[in-house]
């Protein structure tokens, strides 16, 4: 066959057409250019006769996995290689799809030129991704260092806090021992005084008991002369003993120890109000902000994380 009148001529496009005649007995070869093809694209076309329905069963999808280095074949035309690129649809395709298939009205380009362009673009993307991964790894390392520093600083803060509370507890124990000692001294003084009074009263009781016995014996005396000889002196002794029994006494509430009561409500309130120094927190916070500003100025590439 010669040049087809149904196709517009494009110089430089070499298309070989292979087809069967209506009688399926002879094959004709010809060069047919088409619209939308880039110059220099050579495509082999197969002209199907009216009896091409017999061969439609051969255009089946292949599920066979593609081996490395093997040229991919068209899914719609299993005998055709993928040899051109549809610029409109942005997919590789074959010559038959351009002439008779879904891409007949699309713009195509040589596969090699598109391959090199997209391969370069992919390499650039890989480089960008690797650079982004390096930055992420750097940030991960910095975060891990920050985590370790945070743990170390936390342990140091805990040790310092425990030391301060231990010192406060030791001070409280010392003060408690001092106050207990004062109470013990007061207790010893009071009990000693009370014990001395008990001894005095016991001595007085013993004297009074002996005087009572003497008076009873005198009262039992039956002889008047004998009684009168001792009665006057005995009565005088009893009167003097009664007058002289003016021993010390303890005051009411002497045994009370209320004077040694300590109010700890203000200390309890102070303990409940204990908290970390806000000035230190603010200082650390501002220092952290300054460090972040310095790090951001020194390493502005960290901000690319948001775009990854």
mmCIF file with all atom_site columns, C-alpha atoms in Angstrom, residues 201-213 241:
data_model
loop_
_atom_site.group_PDB
_atom_site.id
_atom_site.type_symbol
_atom_site.label_atom_id
_atom_site.label_alt_id
_atom_site.label_comp_id
_atom_site.label_asym_id
_atom_site.label_entity_id
_atom_site.label_seq_id
_atom_site.pdbx_PDB_ins_code
_atom_site.Cartn_x
_atom_site.Cartn_y
_atom_site.Cartn_z
_atom_site.occupancy
_atom_site.B_iso_or_equiv
_atom_site.pdbx_formal_charge
_atom_site.auth_seq_id
_atom_site.auth_comp_id
_atom_site.auth_asym_id
_atom_site.auth_atom_id
_atom_site.pdbx_PDB_model_num
ATOM 1  C CA . UNK A 1 201 ? 4.870  14.777 154.161 1.00 0.00 ? 201 UNK A CA 1
ATOM 2  C CA . UNK A 1 202 ? 5.835  11.197 154.933 1.00 0.00 ? 202 UNK A CA 1
ATOM 3  C CA . UNK A 1 203 ? 8.180  12.354 157.682 1.00 0.00 ? 203 UNK A CA 1
ATOM 4  C CA . UNK A 1 204 ? 5.461  14.606 159.058 1.00 0.00 ? 204 UNK A CA 1
ATOM 5  C CA . UNK A 1 205 ? 2.993  11.749 158.909 1.00 0.00 ? 205 UNK A CA 1
ATOM 6  C CA . UNK A 1 206 ? 5.392  9.473  160.724 1.00 0.00 ? 206 UNK A CA 1
ATOM 7  C CA . UNK A 1 207 ? 5.947  12.041 163.498 1.00 0.00 ? 207 UNK A CA 1
ATOM 8  C CA . UNK A 1 208 ? 2.246  12.678 163.780 1.00 0.00 ? 208 UNK A CA 1
ATOM 9  C CA . UNK A 1 209 ? 1.543  8.956  163.963 1.00 0.00 ? 209 UNK A CA 1
ATOM 10 C CA . UNK A 1 210 ? 4.041  8.498  166.779 1.00 0.00 ? 210 UNK A CA 1
ATOM 11 C CA . UNK A 1 211 ? 2.549  11.500 168.608 1.00 0.00 ? 211 UNK A CA 1
ATOM 12 C CA . UNK A 1 212 ? -0.925 10.015 168.223 1.00 0.00 ? 212 UNK A CA 1
ATOM 13 C CA . UNK A 1 213 ? 0.271  6.755  169.753 1.00 0.00 ? 213 UNK A CA 1
ATOM 14 C CA . UNK A 1 241 ? 3.078  19.962 166.046 1.00 0.00 ? 241 UNK A CA 1
#
